[in-house]
Short mmCIF file of C-alpha atoms and ligand atoms in Angstrom, two decimals:
data_model
loop_
_atom_site.label_atom_id
_atom_site.label_comp_id
_atom_site.label_asym_id
_atom_site.label_seq_id
_atom_site.Cartn_x
_atom_site.Cartn_y
_atom_site.Cartn_z
CA UNK A 654 159.16 -202.13 78.56
CA UNK A 655 160.54 -202.18 81.96
CA UNK A 656 158.24 -204.57 83.68
CA UNK A 657 159.48 -208.16 84.06
CA UNK A 658 156.50 -210.19 85.54
CA UNK A 659 158.31 -213.49 85.79
CA UNK A 660 161.85 -214.77 85.43
CA UNK A 661 163.67 -217.96 85.91
CA UNK A 662 167.31 -217.63 87.49
CA UNK A 663 169.35 -220.57 88.79
CA UNK A 664 166.42 -222.81 89.88
CA UNK A 665 164.23 -220.11 91.24
CA UNK A 666 161.26 -218.30 89.69
CA UNK A 667 161.13 -214.71 90.57
CA UNK A 668 157.80 -213.06 90.24
CA UNK A 669 156.17 -209.80 90.94
CA UNK A 670 153.74 -210.07 93.86
CA UNK A 671 150.72 -208.42 92.13
CA UNK A 672 148.63 -208.49 95.04
CA UNK A 673 150.73 -205.63 96.52
CA UNK A 674 150.50 -203.36 93.47
CA UNK A 675 150.32 -200.43 93.01
CA UNK A 676 151.31 -199.49 96.55
CA UNK A 677 154.54 -201.72 96.53
CA UNK A 678 156.68 -203.36 93.93
CA UNK A 679 157.68 -206.62 95.74
CA UNK A 680 158.87 -209.95 94.44
CA UNK A 681 158.24 -213.47 95.52
CA UNK A 682 161.06 -216.01 95.07
CA UNK A 683 159.48 -219.29 94.27
CA UNK A 684 161.98 -221.99 95.35
CA UNK A 685 159.54 -224.98 95.41
CA UNK A 686 156.36 -225.73 93.53
CA UNK A 687 154.14 -225.24 96.57
CA UNK A 688 155.14 -221.64 96.78
CA UNK A 689 154.30 -221.24 93.05
CA UNK A 690 150.95 -223.11 93.47
CA UNK A 691 150.03 -220.57 96.22
CA UNK A 692 151.19 -217.71 94.19
CA UNK A 693 148.96 -218.62 91.32
CA UNK A 694 145.91 -219.43 93.64
CA UNK A 695 146.31 -216.07 95.32
CA UNK A 696 146.84 -214.13 92.05
CA UNK A 697 150.25 -212.99 92.98
CA UNK A 698 150.92 -214.03 89.50
CA UNK A 699 147.89 -214.06 87.14
CA UNK A 700 146.79 -213.32 83.58
CA UNK A 701 146.50 -216.34 81.33
CA UNK A 702 149.87 -216.12 79.32
CA UNK A 703 151.89 -215.48 82.62
CA UNK A 704 150.06 -218.47 84.05
CA UNK A 705 151.36 -220.71 81.25
CA UNK A 706 154.85 -219.51 82.04
CA UNK A 707 154.44 -219.87 85.81
CA UNK A 708 153.14 -223.35 85.20
CA UNK A 709 156.03 -224.42 83.18
CA UNK A 710 158.50 -222.90 85.76
CA UNK A 711 156.33 -224.64 88.47
CA UNK A 712 157.09 -228.02 86.79
CA UNK A 713 160.79 -227.22 87.06
CA UNK A 714 160.47 -226.48 90.76
CA UNK A 715 158.55 -229.61 91.25
CA UNK A 716 161.35 -231.68 89.56
CA UNK A 717 163.88 -230.54 92.02
CA UNK A 718 162.30 -232.62 94.68
CA UNK A 719 163.16 -235.92 92.63
CA UNK A 720 166.61 -237.23 93.79
CA UNK A 721 166.65 -240.77 92.11
CA UNK A 722 168.01 -241.99 88.93
CA UNK A 723 165.16 -243.99 87.45
CA UNK A 724 163.59 -242.33 84.52
CA UNK A 725 160.32 -244.30 84.69
CA UNK A 726 159.84 -243.09 88.35
CA UNK A 727 160.88 -239.63 87.29
CA UNK A 728 158.16 -239.51 84.62
CA UNK A 729 155.60 -240.54 87.22
CA UNK A 730 156.70 -237.74 89.31
CA UNK A 731 156.47 -235.34 86.47
CA UNK A 732 152.86 -236.17 85.90
CA UNK A 733 152.14 -235.92 89.67
CA UNK A 734 153.67 -232.34 89.67
CA UNK A 735 151.62 -231.39 86.52
CA UNK A 736 148.38 -232.78 88.10
CA UNK A 737 149.13 -230.65 91.28
CA UNK A 738 149.70 -227.39 89.44
CA UNK A 739 146.54 -228.11 87.51
CA UNK A 740 144.53 -227.76 90.57
CA UNK A 741 145.64 -224.15 91.15
CA UNK A 742 143.25 -222.41 88.71
CA UNK A 743 140.82 -223.85 86.24
CA UNK A 744 139.93 -221.35 83.55
CA UNK A 745 143.01 -220.01 81.79
CA UNK A 746 143.92 -222.80 79.37
CA UNK A 747 147.43 -221.55 78.95
CA UNK A 748 148.25 -223.05 82.20
CA UNK A 749 147.07 -226.49 81.03
CA UNK A 750 148.61 -226.00 77.64
CA UNK A 751 151.97 -225.42 79.03
CA UNK A 752 151.56 -228.44 81.44
CA UNK A 753 150.62 -230.69 78.55
CA UNK A 754 153.70 -229.25 76.55
CA UNK A 755 156.01 -230.11 79.46
CA UNK A 756 154.62 -233.63 79.75
CA UNK A 757 154.86 -234.28 76.07
CA UNK A 758 158.49 -233.34 75.94
CA UNK A 759 159.27 -235.60 78.98
CA UNK A 760 157.43 -238.68 77.36
CA UNK A 761 159.11 -238.11 74.11
CA UNK A 762 162.56 -238.25 75.86
CA UNK A 763 161.74 -241.08 78.13
CA UNK A 764 164.98 -242.98 77.15
CA UNK A 765 167.47 -240.42 78.53
CA UNK A 766 168.78 -240.05 82.07
CA UNK A 767 167.05 -238.11 84.68
CA UNK A 768 169.73 -235.34 84.67
CA UNK A 769 169.43 -235.14 80.93
CA UNK A 770 165.63 -234.97 81.08
CA UNK A 771 165.67 -232.32 83.61
CA UNK A 772 167.95 -230.19 81.32
CA UNK A 773 165.61 -230.84 78.37
CA UNK A 774 162.68 -229.69 80.52
CA UNK A 775 164.45 -226.52 81.55
CA UNK A 776 164.97 -225.75 77.95
CA UNK A 777 161.36 -226.25 77.14
CA UNK A 778 160.08 -224.11 80.12
CA UNK A 779 162.46 -221.39 78.83
CA UNK A 780 161.12 -221.74 75.34
CA UNK A 781 157.55 -221.14 76.75
CA UNK A 782 158.86 -218.02 78.31
CA UNK A 783 160.50 -216.80 75.18
CA UNK A 784 157.60 -217.66 73.08
CA UNK A 785 155.43 -215.38 75.12
CA UNK A 786 157.71 -212.44 74.64
CA UNK A 787 157.77 -213.10 70.87
CA UNK A 788 154.06 -213.66 70.30
CA UNK A 789 152.94 -210.56 72.32
CA UNK A 790 154.97 -208.38 70.17
CA UNK A 791 153.73 -210.02 66.97
CA UNK A 792 150.14 -209.49 68.26
CA UNK A 793 150.88 -205.86 69.10
CA UNK A 794 151.98 -205.46 65.30
CA UNK A 795 148.76 -206.69 64.08
CA UNK A 796 146.51 -205.20 66.67
CA UNK A 797 148.02 -201.60 66.45
CA UNK A 798 146.40 -201.21 62.97
CA UNK A 799 143.01 -201.47 64.74
CA UNK A 800 143.62 -198.38 66.88
CA UNK A 801 142.42 -195.32 64.97
CA UNK A 802 144.57 -192.22 65.39
CA UNK A 803 143.32 -189.65 67.90
CA UNK A 804 140.97 -192.14 69.32
CA UNK A 805 139.80 -193.32 72.85
CA UNK A 806 139.81 -196.82 73.60
CA UNK A 807 138.65 -199.06 76.62
CA UNK A 808 140.06 -202.02 78.32
CA UNK A 809 139.11 -204.42 81.16
CA UNK A 810 141.01 -206.28 83.81
CA UNK A 811 144.89 -206.39 83.13
CA UNK A 812 145.92 -207.91 79.79
CA UNK A 813 149.32 -206.05 79.95
CA UNK A 814 152.91 -206.76 80.76
CA UNK A 815 151.76 -208.05 84.14
CA UNK A 816 149.55 -210.73 82.48
CA UNK A 817 152.45 -211.94 80.35
CA UNK A 818 156.21 -212.18 80.58
CA UNK A 819 156.88 -208.44 79.77
CA UNK A 820 154.55 -206.87 77.11
CA UNK A 821 151.01 -207.87 77.14
CA UNK A 822 148.25 -208.84 74.74
CA UNK A 823 145.36 -206.26 74.71
CA UNK A 824 147.90 -203.74 76.35
CA UNK A 825 150.70 -204.94 73.99
CA UNK A 826 148.61 -203.65 71.10
CA UNK A 827 148.52 -200.16 72.72
CA UNK A 828 152.19 -200.30 73.34
CA UNK A 829 152.89 -201.12 69.66
CA UNK A 830 150.52 -198.39 68.51
CA UNK A 831 152.30 -195.85 70.84
CA UNK A 832 155.68 -196.97 69.38
CA UNK A 833 154.26 -196.26 66.06
CA UNK A 834 153.56 -192.86 66.94
CA UNK A 835 149.57 -193.23 67.23
CA UNK A 836 147.71 -190.82 69.42
CA UNK A 837 145.06 -192.25 71.77
CA UNK A 838 143.81 -192.33 75.24
CA UNK A 839 142.69 -195.27 77.25
CA UNK A 840 139.78 -195.79 79.71
CA UNK A 841 140.58 -198.50 82.20
CA UNK A 842 137.73 -200.18 83.78
CA UNK A 843 138.52 -200.84 87.47
CA UNK A 844 137.41 -204.56 87.42
CA UNK A 845 135.77 -205.48 90.65
CA UNK A 846 136.22 -207.30 92.79
CA UNK A 847 140.00 -207.53 92.68
CA UNK A 848 140.61 -204.42 90.79
CA UNK A 849 143.08 -205.51 88.28
CA UNK A 850 142.08 -202.69 86.10
CA UNK A 851 142.65 -200.05 88.82
CA UNK A 852 145.65 -201.50 90.47
CA UNK A 853 147.56 -203.04 87.57
CA UNK A 854 146.39 -201.74 84.16
CA UNK A 855 146.49 -198.07 85.42
CA UNK A 856 149.86 -198.66 86.94
CA UNK A 857 151.47 -200.16 83.90
CA UNK A 858 149.87 -197.75 81.39
CA UNK A 859 151.04 -194.71 83.34
CA UNK A 860 154.58 -196.24 83.66
CA UNK A 861 154.57 -196.23 79.80
CA UNK A 862 153.25 -192.62 79.65
CA UNK A 863 150.03 -193.65 78.18
CA UNK A 864 147.09 -191.25 78.76
CA UNK A 865 144.72 -193.26 81.02
CA UNK A 866 141.51 -192.64 82.62
CA UNK A 867 140.24 -194.86 85.30
CA UNK A 868 136.44 -195.62 85.51
CA UNK A 869 134.34 -197.85 87.76
CA UNK A 870 132.95 -200.71 85.76
CA UNK A 871 129.35 -199.38 85.74
CA UNK A 872 130.49 -196.05 84.04
CA UNK A 873 131.29 -197.93 80.74
CA UNK A 874 127.81 -197.60 79.32
CA UNK A 875 127.48 -193.87 79.83
CA UNK A 876 130.79 -193.21 78.13
CA UNK A 877 129.69 -195.37 75.09
CA UNK A 878 126.44 -193.56 74.87
CA UNK A 879 128.17 -190.29 74.73
CA UNK A 880 130.34 -191.61 71.86
CA UNK A 881 133.53 -191.60 73.76
CA UNK A 882 134.75 -195.02 72.98
CA UNK A 883 136.03 -195.95 69.67
CA UNK A 884 137.01 -199.48 70.36
CA UNK A 885 137.38 -201.95 73.12
CA UNK A 886 140.41 -204.34 73.46
CA UNK A 887 140.39 -207.24 75.86
CA UNK A 888 142.54 -210.27 76.54
CA UNK A 889 141.24 -213.97 77.02
CA UNK A 890 141.62 -216.87 79.30
CA UNK A 891 140.16 -219.50 76.95
CA UNK A 892 138.77 -219.45 73.43
CA UNK A 893 136.65 -222.14 72.23
CA UNK A 894 136.52 -223.57 68.61
CA UNK A 895 133.77 -221.31 67.67
CA UNK A 896 135.29 -218.08 69.11
CA UNK A 897 133.35 -217.92 72.31
CA UNK A 898 135.80 -216.29 74.83
CA UNK A 899 136.20 -216.50 78.50
CA UNK A 900 137.85 -213.43 80.19
CA UNK A 901 137.61 -211.54 83.40
CA UNK A 902 134.11 -211.18 84.80
CA UNK A 903 132.51 -208.05 83.24
CA UNK A 904 134.01 -208.57 79.81
CA UNK A 905 130.72 -209.90 78.56
CA UNK A 906 128.75 -206.83 79.64
CA UNK A 907 131.29 -204.69 77.86
CA UNK A 908 130.81 -206.74 74.70
CA UNK A 909 126.95 -206.39 74.88
CA UNK A 910 127.22 -202.62 75.45
CA UNK A 911 129.67 -202.42 72.47
CA UNK A 912 127.17 -204.11 70.20
CA UNK A 913 124.42 -201.77 71.37
CA UNK A 914 126.57 -198.74 70.67
CA UNK A 915 128.27 -199.95 67.55
CA UNK A 916 131.67 -200.00 69.06
CA UNK A 917 134.20 -202.68 67.82
CA UNK A 918 135.05 -205.26 70.24
CA UNK A 919 138.29 -207.01 69.88
CA UNK A 920 140.00 -209.83 71.76
CA UNK A 921 143.69 -210.18 71.73
CA UNK A 922 145.18 -213.58 72.59
CA UNK A 923 147.95 -215.99 71.54
CA UNK A 924 147.48 -219.60 70.14
CA UNK A 925 148.06 -220.92 73.65
CA UNK A 926 144.81 -219.32 74.85
CA UNK A 927 142.76 -221.53 72.35
CA UNK A 928 141.03 -224.58 73.26
CA UNK A 929 140.10 -226.45 70.21
CA UNK A 930 138.88 -229.50 72.16
CA UNK A 931 135.62 -227.57 73.08
CA UNK A 932 133.03 -226.64 70.60
CA UNK A 933 131.60 -223.56 72.34
CA UNK A 934 132.03 -221.37 75.48
CA UNK A 935 129.43 -223.54 77.39
CA UNK A 936 132.20 -226.05 78.08
CA UNK A 937 134.64 -223.59 79.56
CA UNK A 938 135.13 -224.28 83.35
CA UNK A 939 134.52 -221.02 85.29
CA UNK A 940 136.45 -220.41 88.41
CA UNK A 941 134.40 -219.40 91.37
CA UNK A 942 136.45 -217.54 94.14
CA UNK A 943 135.88 -216.89 97.72
CA UNK A 944 133.03 -214.68 99.04
CA UNK A 945 135.49 -212.64 101.01
CA UNK A 946 136.91 -211.01 97.73
CA UNK A 947 133.44 -209.37 97.44
CA UNK A 948 132.71 -208.62 101.05
CA UNK A 949 136.30 -207.28 101.89
CA UNK A 950 139.17 -205.50 100.29
CA UNK A 951 142.50 -205.67 101.78
CA UNK A 952 141.14 -206.14 105.11
CA UNK A 953 138.44 -203.42 104.80
CA UNK A 954 134.90 -204.91 105.17
CA UNK A 955 132.65 -203.62 102.38
CA UNK A 956 129.50 -205.73 103.09
CA UNK A 957 127.67 -207.60 105.92
CA UNK A 958 129.79 -210.79 106.53
CA UNK A 959 126.75 -213.07 106.33
CA UNK A 960 125.23 -212.00 102.92
CA UNK A 961 125.16 -214.31 100.17
CA UNK A 962 127.84 -213.79 97.54
CA UNK A 963 128.17 -214.87 93.88
CA UNK A 964 131.82 -214.59 92.67
CA UNK A 965 132.66 -216.15 89.51
CA UNK A 966 136.06 -214.87 88.14
CA UNK A 967 135.26 -214.98 84.55
CA UNK A 968 132.33 -214.80 82.07
CA UNK A 969 132.03 -215.99 78.47
CA UNK A 970 131.50 -213.51 75.65
CA UNK A 971 129.44 -214.99 72.83
CA UNK A 972 131.43 -214.95 69.52
CA UNK A 973 128.67 -213.05 67.89
CA UNK A 974 129.61 -210.05 69.98
CA UNK A 975 133.30 -210.18 68.96
CA UNK A 976 134.48 -208.20 66.00
CA UNK A 977 137.79 -209.85 65.53
CA UNK A 978 140.38 -211.91 67.55
CA UNK A 979 144.04 -210.67 67.15
CA UNK A 980 146.64 -213.48 67.30
CA UNK A 981 150.35 -213.83 66.51
CA UNK A 982 149.42 -215.18 62.99
CA UNK A 983 147.04 -212.25 62.21
CA UNK A 984 143.45 -211.01 62.77
CA UNK A 985 140.75 -213.75 62.82
CA UNK A 986 137.29 -212.34 61.66
CA UNK A 987 133.90 -213.98 61.44
CA UNK A 988 132.88 -216.70 60.63
CA UNK A 989 135.11 -217.62 63.56
CA UNK A 990 134.57 -221.40 63.47
CA UNK A 991 135.95 -221.70 59.93
CA UNK A 992 138.57 -219.04 60.26
CA UNK A 993 139.91 -220.38 63.60
CA UNK A 994 140.17 -223.86 61.98
CA UNK A 995 141.99 -222.49 58.78
CA UNK A 996 144.47 -220.41 60.78
CA UNK A 997 145.27 -223.42 62.95
CA UNK A 998 145.56 -225.76 60.09
CA UNK A 999 148.25 -223.51 58.72
CA UNK A 1000 150.20 -222.86 61.72
CA UNK A 1001 148.32 -224.29 64.78
CA UNK A 1002 150.81 -224.97 67.50
CA UNK A 1003 150.36 -224.22 71.07
CA UNK A 1004 146.57 -224.58 71.31
CA UNK A 1005 144.95 -227.48 72.99
CA UNK A 1006 143.79 -229.90 70.33
CA UNK A 1007 142.18 -233.11 70.24
CA UNK A 1008 144.45 -236.20 70.53
O1 MRU B 496 141.84 -213.44 87.40
P1 MRU B 496 142.90 -212.89 86.59
O2 MRU B 496 143.52 -211.57 86.91
O3 MRU B 496 143.94 -213.99 86.15
O4 MRU B 496 142.18 -212.71 85.21
C1 MRU B 496 143.01 -212.30 83.99
C2 MRU B 496 142.29 -211.92 82.85
O5 MRU B 496 141.00 -212.09 82.68
C3 MRU B 496 142.98 -211.43 81.70
O6 MRU B 496 142.33 -210.51 80.94
C4 MRU B 496 143.28 -212.53 80.68
O7 MRU B 496 143.97 -213.61 81.43
C5 MRU B 496 144.09 -212.06 79.62
S1 MRU B 496 145.72 -211.60 79.98
C6 MRU B 496 146.68 -211.25 78.76
#
């Protein structure tokens, strides 16, 4: 894979500016936490696992501002920086899990000097980065078995290299299947209103020479009715203890359609996307974004300016509509509540859990 979504180098986080794709491949150099906050808010960096890494690097950027030697004051500052980054986007729990992980390491090492603590936190942020690279490839291994040979599969939004450090969750499964020599074609739903499917998924699948057909979101049903979809793979922004899954708006409609047409519907997500503090999807905070995203696209007006707009960025798919969830520890099948609990009891690190 040649796409490097986010990278840390000598105190600067370099990210691909995804708002410019596919027209231009440009980078943003985040030298302070405000630039990172803005990049997250504007979706220059997006996708749940990438947001976790961006949050961890954002903490490092925020720490650069602290010049004193008092570790107690430094810990206070770390908390302030984490709270600030937490106001950027509410739904992807990976962002909050990374912030919690950084804070936990800081408070565990509260007896060391500020300089030493900065070094420890840099190491921790880099471990979150490396962990993402590792788990995406693991999920790919497990998930590739779910892609039938000579099949046609569908995906929504972008759960690829651009949504992670460099490989992807749902698209990572496709990259691994291709590496294993499987033959398949992909239908990418364009994903209104910000077109992550058209702009990002189509772009990166074509870079990897995967046969890709772009469709408008409202064409999915007719393809399924014609028997042209063998499986659907989507990523996730937050998975509750019972398996209910928040992902990009439109994912829920695909899951309902998949059930009706007897198409398997798979979620691919790492531990860091699970929120075991909540019982069901009802408790997942759903981000509502600006009306202008629906009434405009890149400066072109697409609707009357004074029309009422409803613009939730995510929806929740009921666990009953999900065939299986692919994680780095294997494939979780129903009953989800019991099986999620079991898998986390064995290996569960990274997920948000009760204190
Ligand atoms: O608003 P976005 O572009 O951040 O939404 C991203 C998604 O919904 C992805 O499908 C999800 O984060 C999984 S990414 C591996």
